[in-house]
Amino acid sequence: MASCIAFHSYKGGTGKTTIAANLAALLAKKGHRVFLLDLDVYAPSLQAYFDKEPKRWINDFLNGTAEVGDIIMDLTPAIEEVYYNSNLSAKGKEKEKEKITGKLWVGFCNSKKEEIYKLEGGGGKQDSSKIQLLRRFILLREQLISLHDADYIIIDTSPGIRYWSINALAVADTLFLTLKMGDLDIEGTKKMAEEIYGSFTKFGARSYLVMNRVSGYCVPEHVSDLTITPHITPVPGIASSSTTTSSSSPSSSNIESVSMMQQQKAESNILSSALASDIRMDIISAIYCYCDIQFTKKEFLTVLKYPDHPFAKQFELLAQKIEGVQSKE
Ligand SMILES: Nc1ncnc2c1ncn2[C@@H]1O[C@H](COP(=O)(O)OP(=O)(O)O)[C@@H](O)[C@H]1O
Ligand SMILES: [Mg+2]
């Protein structure tokens, strides 16, 4: 059965687009037919992320001027190129690269001011035209499944409680509420979870927390030769603990930094579980803040570009959980 996953958050910049795009690409690599839709209609970003110029937009389908086949762009060749040119570690190279056996299509959203205005029902008599747009959105989901045999529809939404975010949550069967550590608004998130998510989970949708940018991976430069091996450090709430140190004798400042990191990690773990019970949602994934991703010019499909990176491993776990849930249905 097809699954429709919406990435949402209370605040902006929590990693929705990054996680949605990487997850979509990984599920495609694993053999699924994946449709990634940009429903962040107020500030679309998938077009900039993939650097593609679509002929038609999701907006055209919603306005009734395009068919579903016109607005989905087949990006399978693009992700194949990234993956087959990817960097594997020496260890990774020993294994032959798996093939990309699935497909990825992306539906882009138009960022022009007048197009955003139309999606707010500005094109016609406000309420009726808004409902007509919503009907078309429901049809889009149905047609991706019935005409295009979708396994996964992944929707990137706008943060907060806005018309199109709520529509995306209503259409999805799995809701991923994404939180960024270090910039949490627990009260706001909790209120939103109770008021909005509750009404969807009541009707069978599942909701999970995705904790992003959790501390514990980035090693300050002056302790990097000590070394806490970041590549095998656990992801809070997901993997088991395994931290190694080298035999070199650490300076006292190194020890302070390491113990600070361990303290941060412990605090993160406590905060994550307190949050999960407060918001009453399980954590499906906790993703480290990866400074090597954050400070590259632009993060782009790290799961395919660096398949050995711990970020990619984290997504592998998330994909397996998603596949597990789907296969039970
Ligand atoms: N786990 C992570 N580690 C480091 N940087 C991250 C991580 N997740 C996201 N980012 C960065 O954070 C910024 C905001 O992410 P983005 O996906 O655009 O958020 P949103 O879509 O919620 O606004 C981007 O620059 C992205 O590369
Ligand atoms: Mg975004």
mmCIF file of C-alpha atoms and ligand atoms in Angstrom:
data_model
loop_
_atom_site.group_PDB
_atom_site.id
_atom_site.type_symbol
_atom_site.label_atom_id
_atom_site.label_comp_id
_atom_site.label_asym_id
_atom_site.label_seq_id
_atom_site.Cartn_x
_atom_site.Cartn_y
_atom_site.Cartn_z
ATOM 1 C CA MET A 1 0.000 0.000 0.000
ATOM 2 C CA ALA A 2 1.240 3.491 -0.800
ATOM 3 C CA SER A 3 2.330 5.729 2.034
ATOM 4 C CA CYS A 4 2.114 9.516 2.171
ATOM 5 C CA ILE A 5 4.535 11.228 4.541
ATOM 6 C CA ALA A 6 4.417 14.952 5.398
ATOM 7 C CA PHE A 7 7.354 16.795 6.933
ATOM 8 C CA HIS A 8 6.212 19.649 9.103
ATOM 9 C CA SER A 9 7.545 21.802 11.943
ATOM 10 C CA TYR A 10 6.475 24.552 14.276
ATOM 11 C CA LYS A 11 9.396 26.811 13.394
ATOM 12 C CA GLY A 12 11.317 27.258 10.149
ATOM 13 C CA GLY A 13 14.804 25.967 9.390
ATOM 14 C CA THR A 14 14.407 22.671 11.237
ATOM 15 C CA GLY A 15 15.662 20.547 8.315
ATOM 16 C CA LYS A 16 12.382 19.532 6.629
ATOM 17 C CA THR A 17 13.626 20.018 3.076
ATOM 18 C CA THR A 18 17.005 18.405 3.769
ATOM 19 C CA ILE A 19 15.459 15.359 5.416
ATOM 20 C CA ALA A 20 12.570 15.012 2.938
ATOM 21 C CA ALA A 21 14.917 15.157 -0.083
ATOM 22 C CA ASN A 22 17.485 12.746 1.362
ATOM 23 C CA LEU A 23 14.819 10.294 2.488
ATOM 24 C CA ALA A 24 13.087 10.418 -0.922
ATOM 25 C CA ALA A 25 16.376 9.758 -2.736
ATOM 26 C CA LEU A 26 17.302 6.895 -0.425
ATOM 27 C CA LEU A 27 13.903 5.215 -0.767
ATOM 28 C CA ALA A 28 14.268 5.491 -4.556
ATOM 29 C CA LYS A 29 17.734 3.947 -4.343
ATOM 30 C CA LYS A 30 16.222 1.097 -2.370
ATOM 31 C CA GLY A 31 13.822 0.272 -5.180
ATOM 32 C CA HIS A 32 10.695 2.286 -4.463
ATOM 33 C CA ARG A 33 8.678 4.594 -6.693
ATOM 34 C CA VAL A 34 8.948 7.893 -4.836
ATOM 35 C CA PHE A 35 7.213 11.225 -5.455
ATOM 36 C CA LEU A 36 8.600 14.231 -3.597
ATOM 37 C CA LEU A 37 6.264 17.238 -3.579
ATOM 38 C CA ASP A 38 7.082 20.817 -2.617
ATOM 39 C CA LEU A 39 4.087 22.050 -0.665
ATOM 40 C CA ASP A 40 6.056 24.778 1.095
ATOM 41 C CA VAL A 41 3.960 27.057 -1.082
ATOM 42 C CA TYR A 42 4.922 30.262 0.710
ATOM 43 C CA ALA A 43 8.666 29.681 0.380
ATOM 44 C CA PRO A 44 9.282 26.787 -2.032
ATOM 45 C CA SER A 45 12.809 25.426 -1.893
ATOM 46 C CA LEU A 46 13.023 22.097 -3.747
ATOM 47 C CA GLN A 47 13.702 23.854 -7.038
ATOM 48 C CA ALA A 48 16.770 25.552 -5.564
ATOM 49 C CA TYR A 49 17.730 22.309 -3.832
ATOM 50 C CA PHE A 50 17.718 20.242 -7.047
ATOM 51 C CA ASP A 51 18.645 23.169 -9.303
ATOM 52 C CA LYS A 52 16.081 22.169 -11.971
ATOM 53 C CA GLU A 53 13.767 24.196 -14.171
ATOM 54 C CA PRO A 54 10.428 22.393 -14.468
ATOM 55 C CA LYS A 55 8.108 23.054 -17.411
ATOM 56 C CA ARG A 56 5.009 22.953 -15.243
ATOM 57 C CA TRP A 57 4.425 23.338 -11.522
ATOM 58 C CA ILE A 58 2.281 21.781 -8.796
ATOM 59 C CA ASN A 59 0.484 25.151 -8.860
ATOM 60 C CA ASP A 60 -0.689 24.396 -12.433
ATOM 61 C CA PHE A 61 -2.184 21.077 -11.375
ATOM 62 C CA LEU A 62 -3.915 22.690 -8.396
ATOM 63 C CA ASN A 63 -5.282 25.455 -10.626
ATOM 64 C CA GLY A 64 -6.585 22.832 -13.048
ATOM 65 C CA THR A 65 -4.393 23.880 -15.988
ATOM 66 C CA ALA A 66 -2.073 20.834 -16.029
ATOM 67 C CA GLU A 67 -2.327 17.090 -15.608
ATOM 68 C CA VAL A 68 -0.375 15.089 -13.079
ATOM 69 C CA GLY A 69 2.039 13.719 -15.694
ATOM 70 C CA ASP A 70 2.981 17.315 -16.671
ATOM 71 C CA ILE A 71 4.022 18.437 -13.228
ATOM 72 C CA ILE A 72 6.227 15.615 -11.997
ATOM 73 C CA MET A 73 9.808 15.663 -13.176
ATOM 74 C CA ASP A 74 11.724 12.386 -13.392
ATOM 75 C CA LEU A 75 14.929 13.018 -11.450
ATOM 76 C CA THR A 76 16.066 9.390 -11.441
ATOM 77 C CA PRO A 77 18.907 10.145 -13.907
ATOM 78 C CA ALA A 78 20.013 13.069 -11.706
ATOM 79 C CA ILE A 79 20.186 10.963 -8.549
ATOM 80 C CA GLU A 80 21.909 8.137 -10.442
ATOM 81 C CA GLU A 81 24.604 10.585 -11.492
ATOM 82 C CA VAL A 82 25.132 11.716 -7.888
ATOM 83 C CA TYR A 83 25.247 8.170 -6.587
ATOM 84 C CA TYR A 84 27.491 6.634 -9.243
ATOM 85 C CA ASN A 85 29.994 9.495 -8.782
ATOM 86 C CA SER A 86 29.784 9.320 -5.012
ATOM 87 C CA ASN A 87 32.685 9.167 -2.619
ATOM 88 C CA LEU A 88 33.069 5.900 -0.821
ATOM 89 C CA SER A 89 35.566 5.287 1.944
ATOM 90 C CA ALA A 90 38.305 2.693 1.322
ATOM 91 C CA LYS A 91 36.206 0.205 3.257
ATOM 92 C CA GLY A 92 33.086 1.092 1.299
ATOM 93 C CA LYS A 93 34.924 0.598 -1.993
ATOM 94 C CA GLU A 94 35.471 -3.055 -1.183
ATOM 95 C CA LYS A 95 31.762 -3.565 -1.633
ATOM 96 C CA GLU A 96 30.335 -3.127 -5.089
ATOM 97 C CA LYS A 97 27.941 -0.220 -5.311
ATOM 98 C CA GLU A 98 24.366 -1.298 -5.160
ATOM 99 C CA LYS A 99 22.239 -0.250 -8.115
ATOM 100 C CA ILE A 100 19.540 2.389 -7.899
ATOM 101 C CA THR A 101 16.524 0.254 -8.601
ATOM 102 C CA GLY A 102 13.657 2.647 -7.876
ATOM 103 C CA LYS A 103 12.576 5.998 -9.291
ATOM 104 C CA LEU A 104 12.351 9.547 -8.004
ATOM 105 C CA TRP A 105 9.965 12.170 -9.361
ATOM 106 C CA VAL A 106 9.746 15.677 -7.960
ATOM 107 C CA GLY A 107 6.833 18.116 -8.150
ATOM 108 C CA PHE A 108 8.083 21.686 -7.817
ATOM 109 C CA CYS A 109 6.205 24.688 -6.483
ATOM 110 C CA ASN A 110 6.301 28.101 -8.140
ATOM 111 C CA SER A 111 7.714 30.855 -5.925
ATOM 112 C CA LYS A 112 6.268 33.761 -7.967
ATOM 113 C CA LYS A 113 4.243 36.180 -5.849
ATOM 114 C CA GLU A 114 1.123 35.927 -8.039
ATOM 115 C CA GLU A 115 1.233 32.108 -7.920
ATOM 116 C CA ILE A 116 1.370 32.135 -4.113
ATOM 117 C CA TYR A 117 -1.542 34.564 -4.115
ATOM 118 C CA LYS A 118 -3.582 32.227 -6.367
ATOM 119 C CA LEU A 119 -3.020 29.314 -3.974
ATOM 120 C CA GLU A 120 -4.486 31.438 -1.220
ATOM 121 C CA GLY A 121 -7.703 31.492 -3.242
ATOM 122 C CA GLY A 122 -6.859 34.926 -4.645
ATOM 123 C CA GLY A 123 -7.799 33.916 -8.178
ATOM 124 C CA GLY A 124 -11.535 33.652 -7.598
ATOM 125 C CA LYS A 125 -14.228 33.905 -4.986
ATOM 126 C CA GLN A 126 -12.057 33.188 -1.940
ATOM 127 C CA ASP A 127 -13.599 30.270 -0.026
ATOM 128 C CA SER A 128 -14.965 28.267 -2.927
ATOM 129 C CA SER A 129 -11.761 28.573 -4.886
ATOM 130 C CA LYS A 130 -9.704 27.496 -1.859
ATOM 131 C CA ILE A 131 -11.856 24.379 -1.510
ATOM 132 C CA GLN A 132 -11.501 23.681 -5.224
ATOM 133 C CA LEU A 133 -7.700 23.871 -4.827
ATOM 134 C CA LEU A 134 -7.845 21.463 -1.899
ATOM 135 C CA ARG A 135 -9.955 19.035 -3.971
ATOM 136 C CA ARG A 136 -7.298 19.113 -6.680
ATOM 137 C CA PHE A 137 -4.620 18.431 -4.063
ATOM 138 C CA ILE A 138 -6.490 15.354 -2.846
ATOM 139 C CA LEU A 139 -6.835 14.292 -6.500
ATOM 140 C CA LEU A 140 -3.085 14.733 -6.975
ATOM 141 C CA ARG A 141 -2.402 12.252 -4.196
ATOM 142 C CA GLU A 142 -4.983 9.813 -5.595
ATOM 143 C CA GLN A 143 -3.622 10.008 -9.132
ATOM 144 C CA LEU A 144 -0.010 9.549 -8.048
ATOM 145 C CA ILE A 145 -1.151 6.283 -6.508
ATOM 146 C CA SER A 146 -3.656 5.093 -9.123
ATOM 147 C CA LEU A 147 -2.024 6.330 -12.349
ATOM 148 C CA HIS A 148 1.646 6.372 -11.342
ATOM 149 C CA ASP A 149 1.827 3.495 -8.925
ATOM 150 C CA ALA A 150 3.448 5.514 -6.128
ATOM 151 C CA ASP A 151 5.001 3.656 -3.212
ATOM 152 C CA TYR A 152 5.846 6.829 -1.305
ATOM 153 C CA ILE A 153 4.584 10.383 -1.599
ATOM 154 C CA ILE A 154 6.772 12.670 0.481
ATOM 155 C CA ILE A 155 5.520 16.182 1.112
ATOM 156 C CA ASP A 156 7.692 19.087 2.219
ATOM 157 C CA THR A 157 5.490 21.674 3.946
ATOM 158 C CA SER A 158 5.635 25.175 5.403
ATOM 159 C CA PRO A 159 6.234 25.574 9.127
ATOM 160 C CA GLY A 160 3.453 26.507 11.531
ATOM 161 C CA ILE A 161 -0.298 26.429 11.246
ATOM 162 C CA ARG A 162 -1.040 27.639 7.731
ATOM 163 C CA TYR A 163 -3.637 26.617 5.170
ATOM 164 C CA TRP A 164 -1.369 24.487 2.967
ATOM 165 C CA SER A 165 0.545 22.936 5.868
ATOM 166 C CA ILE A 166 -2.732 21.761 7.366
ATOM 167 C CA ASN A 167 -3.867 20.457 3.961
ATOM 168 C CA ALA A 168 -0.629 18.484 3.624
ATOM 169 C CA LEU A 169 -1.069 17.020 7.108
ATOM 170 C CA ALA A 170 -4.679 16.132 6.302
ATOM 171 C CA VAL A 171 -3.732 14.307 3.104
ATOM 172 C CA ALA A 172 -0.810 12.385 4.648
ATOM 173 C CA ASP A 173 -1.003 9.154 6.632
ATOM 174 C CA THR A 174 2.336 9.678 8.382
ATOM 175 C CA LEU A 175 3.244 13.017 9.958
ATOM 176 C CA PHE A 176 6.853 13.852 10.784
ATOM 177 C CA LEU A 177 7.095 16.771 13.177
ATOM 178 C CA THR A 178 10.649 18.003 12.811
ATOM 179 C CA LEU A 179 12.410 19.778 15.648
ATOM 180 C CA LYS A 180 15.783 21.471 15.663
ATOM 181 C CA MET A 181 17.783 21.125 18.849
ATOM 182 C CA GLY A 182 19.207 24.399 20.079
ATOM 183 C CA ASP A 183 16.233 26.335 18.793
ATOM 184 C CA LEU A 184 13.287 24.608 20.377
ATOM 185 C CA ASP A 185 9.962 26.162 21.114
ATOM 186 C CA ILE A 186 8.616 23.394 23.268
ATOM 187 C CA GLU A 187 5.443 25.178 24.347
ATOM 188 C CA GLY A 188 4.530 26.179 20.784
ATOM 189 C CA THR A 189 5.304 22.735 19.415
ATOM 190 C CA LYS A 190 3.334 21.052 22.173
ATOM 191 C CA LYS A 191 0.305 23.246 21.593
ATOM 192 C CA MET A 192 0.429 22.660 17.860
ATOM 193 C CA ALA A 193 0.825 18.908 18.359
ATOM 194 C CA GLU A 194 -2.216 18.788 20.633
ATOM 195 C CA GLU A 195 -4.444 21.043 18.565
ATOM 196 C CA ILE A 196 -3.569 19.936 15.059
ATOM 197 C CA TYR A 197 -1.936 16.522 15.128
ATOM 198 C CA GLY A 198 -4.502 15.148 17.568
ATOM 199 C CA SER A 199 -7.297 15.733 15.075
ATOM 200 C CA PHE A 200 -5.458 13.773 12.365
ATOM 201 C CA THR A 201 -4.183 10.899 14.515
ATOM 202 C CA LYS A 202 -7.762 10.435 15.754
ATOM 203 C CA PHE A 203 -8.607 9.386 12.199
ATOM 204 C CA GLY A 204 -5.727 6.946 11.852
ATOM 205 C CA ALA A 205 -2.698 9.045 10.844
ATOM 206 C CA ARG A 206 0.544 8.235 12.643
ATOM 207 C CA SER A 207 2.742 11.003 13.965
ATOM 208 C CA TYR A 208 6.390 10.933 14.987
ATOM 209 C CA LEU A 209 9.041 13.356 16.113
ATOM 210 C CA VAL A 210 12.189 13.787 14.067
ATOM 211 C CA MET A 211 14.855 15.381 16.245
ATOM 212 C CA ASN A 212 17.364 17.167 14.056
ATOM 213 C CA ARG A 213 20.728 18.781 14.679
ATOM 214 C CA VAL A 214 21.257 16.922 17.915
ATOM 215 C CA SER A 215 24.643 17.671 19.505
ATOM 216 C CA GLY A 216 27.420 15.124 19.823
ATOM 217 C CA TYR A 217 28.938 14.663 16.363
ATOM 218 C CA CYS A 218 30.991 17.773 15.749
ATOM 219 C CA VAL A 219 34.419 17.515 17.340
ATOM 220 C CA PRO A 220 36.180 20.779 18.143
ATOM 221 C CA GLU A 221 39.386 20.952 16.104
ATOM 222 C CA HIS A 222 41.727 20.944 19.096
ATOM 223 C CA VAL A 223 40.347 17.619 20.317
ATOM 224 C CA SER A 224 40.069 15.968 16.932
ATOM 225 C CA ASP A 225 43.324 14.011 17.447
ATOM 226 C CA LEU A 226 42.185 12.707 20.827
ATOM 227 C CA THR A 227 39.826 11.245 19.294
ATOM 228 C CA ILE A 228 36.205 10.702 20.029
ATOM 229 C CA THR A 229 35.374 8.811 16.861
ATOM 230 C CA PRO A 230 32.292 10.630 15.645
ATOM 231 C CA HIS A 231 31.514 8.087 12.953
ATOM 232 C CA ILE A 232 30.583 5.433 15.445
ATOM 233 C CA THR A 233 29.050 7.521 18.153
ATOM 234 C CA PRO A 234 25.461 6.544 18.798
ATOM 235 C CA VAL A 235 22.470 8.467 17.659
ATOM 236 C CA PRO A 236 20.375 9.282 20.690
ATOM 237 C CA GLY A 237 17.410 7.027 21.086
ATOM 238 C CA ILE A 238 18.405 4.882 18.090
ATOM 239 C CA ALA A 239 21.770 3.139 18.346
ATOM 240 C CA SER A 240 23.771 1.779 21.233
ATOM 241 C CA SER A 241 26.725 3.604 22.773
ATOM 242 C CA SER A 242 30.237 3.121 21.471
ATOM 243 C CA THR A 243 32.894 5.762 21.993
ATOM 244 C CA THR A 244 36.584 5.214 21.480
ATOM 245 C CA THR A 245 39.608 7.201 22.515
ATOM 246 C CA SER A 246 43.094 7.015 21.098
ATOM 247 C CA SER A 247 46.152 6.233 23.172
ATOM 248 C CA SER A 248 47.612 9.731 22.828
ATOM 249 C CA SER A 249 47.662 11.495 26.168
ATOM 250 C CA PRO A 250 45.066 14.233 26.187
ATOM 251 C CA SER A 251 45.720 17.740 27.448
ATOM 252 C CA SER A 252 43.458 19.076 30.187
ATOM 253 C CA SER A 253 41.648 21.351 27.695
ATOM 254 C CA ASN A 254 40.989 18.309 25.506
ATOM 255 C CA ILE A 255 39.546 16.434 28.438
ATOM 256 C CA GLU A 256 37.344 19.408 29.283
ATOM 257 C CA SER A 257 36.044 19.560 25.700
ATOM 258 C CA VAL A 258 35.397 15.856 25.562
ATOM 259 C CA SER A 259 33.582 15.853 28.849
ATOM 260 C CA MET A 260 31.600 18.899 27.678
ATOM 261 C CA MET A 261 30.566 16.955 24.580
ATOM 262 C CA GLN A 262 29.577 13.951 26.619
ATOM 263 C CA GLN A 263 27.591 16.181 28.919
ATOM 264 C CA GLN A 264 25.890 17.808 25.916
ATOM 265 C CA LYS A 265 25.075 14.394 24.547
ATOM 266 C CA ALA A 266 23.598 13.241 27.840
ATOM 267 C CA GLU A 267 21.569 16.470 28.090
ATOM 268 C CA SER A 268 20.326 15.936 24.538
ATOM 269 C CA ASN A 269 19.192 12.431 25.379
ATOM 270 C CA ILE A 270 17.322 13.564 28.487
ATOM 271 C CA LEU A 271 15.732 16.486 26.645
ATOM 272 C CA SER A 272 14.690 14.277 23.713
ATOM 273 C CA SER A 273 12.934 11.728 25.856
ATOM 274 C CA ALA A 274 11.288 14.415 28.028
ATOM 275 C CA LEU A 275 10.066 16.094 24.860
ATOM 276 C CA ALA A 276 8.725 12.886 23.376
ATOM 277 C CA SER A 277 6.683 12.156 26.475
ATOM 278 C CA ASP A 278 5.578 15.799 26.787
ATOM 279 C CA ILE A 279 4.421 15.959 23.166
ATOM 280 C CA ARG A 280 3.255 12.339 23.352
ATOM 281 C CA MET A 281 4.894 11.216 20.139
ATOM 282 C CA ASP A 282 7.623 8.664 19.598
ATOM 283 C CA ILE A 283 10.945 9.776 18.183
ATOM 284 C CA ILE A 284 11.415 7.990 14.864
ATOM 285 C CA SER A 285 14.850 9.451 14.216
ATOM 286 C CA ALA A 286 17.405 11.655 15.951
ATOM 287 C CA ILE A 287 19.893 13.156 13.536
ATOM 288 C CA TYR A 288 23.143 14.743 14.638
ATOM 289 C CA CYS A 289 24.107 18.231 13.676
ATOM 290 C CA TYR A 290 26.782 17.540 11.088
ATOM 291 C CA CYS A 291 29.112 20.503 10.785
ATOM 292 C CA ASP A 292 30.664 19.021 7.640
ATOM 293 C CA ILE A 293 27.218 19.243 6.016
ATOM 294 C CA GLN A 294 26.355 22.605 7.433
ATOM 295 C CA PHE A 295 29.519 24.313 6.223
ATOM 296 C CA THR A 296 29.731 22.915 2.728
ATOM 297 C CA LYS A 297 28.501 25.364 0.091
ATOM 298 C CA LYS A 298 25.227 23.524 -0.070
ATOM 299 C CA GLU A 299 24.070 20.216 1.319
ATOM 300 C CA PHE A 300 22.918 18.033 -1.568
ATOM 301 C CA LEU A 301 21.725 14.436 -1.270
ATOM 302 C CA THR A 302 24.398 13.452 1.234
ATOM 303 C CA VAL A 303 22.798 9.990 1.465
ATOM 304 C CA LEU A 304 23.855 9.324 -2.136
ATOM 305 C CA LYS A 305 26.946 11.509 -2.373
ATOM 306 C CA TYR A 306 28.574 10.128 0.769
ATOM 307 C CA PRO A 307 26.887 6.755 1.351
ATOM 308 C CA ASP A 308 29.362 5.912 4.145
ATOM 309 C CA HIS A 309 28.747 9.122 6.086
ATOM 310 C CA PRO A 310 27.016 8.655 9.448
ATOM 311 C CA PHE A 311 24.248 10.960 8.177
ATOM 312 C CA ALA A 312 23.532 8.387 5.428
ATOM 313 C CA LYS A 313 23.602 5.543 7.954
ATOM 314 C CA GLN A 314 21.054 7.419 10.036
ATOM 315 C CA PHE A 315 18.759 7.703 7.028
ATOM 316 C CA GLU A 316 19.184 4.010 6.311
ATOM 317 C CA LEU A 317 17.721 3.307 9.770
ATOM 318 C CA LEU A 318 14.881 5.738 9.177
ATOM 319 C CA ALA A 319 14.099 4.195 5.766
ATOM 320 C CA GLN A 320 14.052 0.714 7.298
ATOM 321 C CA LYS A 321 11.587 1.849 9.952
ATOM 322 C CA ILE A 322 9.356 3.408 7.314
ATOM 323 C CA GLU A 323 9.500 0.281 5.156
ATOM 324 C CA GLY A 324 8.743 -1.820 8.241
ATOM 325 C CA VAL A 325 5.634 0.196 9.049
ATOM 326 C CA GLN A 326 4.471 0.039 5.431
ATOM 327 C CA SER A 327 4.982 -3.707 5.054
ATOM 328 C CA LYS A 328 2.849 -4.371 8.145
ATOM 329 C CA GLU A 329 -0.160 -2.784 6.436
HETATM 330 N N1 LIG B 1 21.507 17.393 10.596
HETATM 331 C C1 LIG B 1 21.982 18.527 10.078
HETATM 332 N N2 LIG B 1 23.257 18.905 10.313
HETATM 333 C C2 LIG B 1 23.750 20.056 9.808
HETATM 334 N N3 LIG B 1 23.050 20.919 9.059
HETATM 335 C C3 LIG B 1 21.776 20.619 8.793
HETATM 336 C C4 LIG B 1 21.162 19.417 9.281
HETATM 337 N N4 LIG B 1 19.875 19.379 8.857
HETATM 338 C C5 LIG B 1 19.685 20.512 8.133
HETATM 339 N N5 LIG B 1 20.814 21.259 8.089
HETATM 340 C C6 LIG B 1 20.994 22.569 7.441
HETATM 341 O O1 LIG B 1 20.064 23.466 8.047
HETATM 342 C C7 LIG B 1 19.596 24.417 7.092
HETATM 343 C C8 LIG B 1 18.066 24.431 7.115
HETATM 344 O O2 LIG B 1 17.607 23.180 6.632
HETATM 345 P P1 LIG B 1 16.312 23.075 5.721
HETATM 346 O O3 LIG B 1 16.219 21.654 5.313
HETATM 347 O O4 LIG B 1 16.330 24.095 4.642
HETATM 348 O O5 LIG B 1 15.183 23.430 6.788
HETATM 349 P P2 LIG B 1 13.625 23.724 6.537
HETATM 350 O O6 LIG B 1 13.247 23.075 5.257
HETATM 351 O O7 LIG B 1 12.935 23.134 7.719
HETATM 352 O O8 LIG B 1 13.491 25.215 6.496
HETATM 353 C C9 LIG B 1 20.202 23.998 5.748
HETATM 354 O O9 LIG B 1 21.311 24.819 5.504
HETATM 355 C C10 LIG B 1 20.633 22.555 5.961
HETATM 356 O O10 LIG B 1 21.745 22.195 5.153
HETATM 357 MG MG MG B 2 12.327 23.962 3.598
#
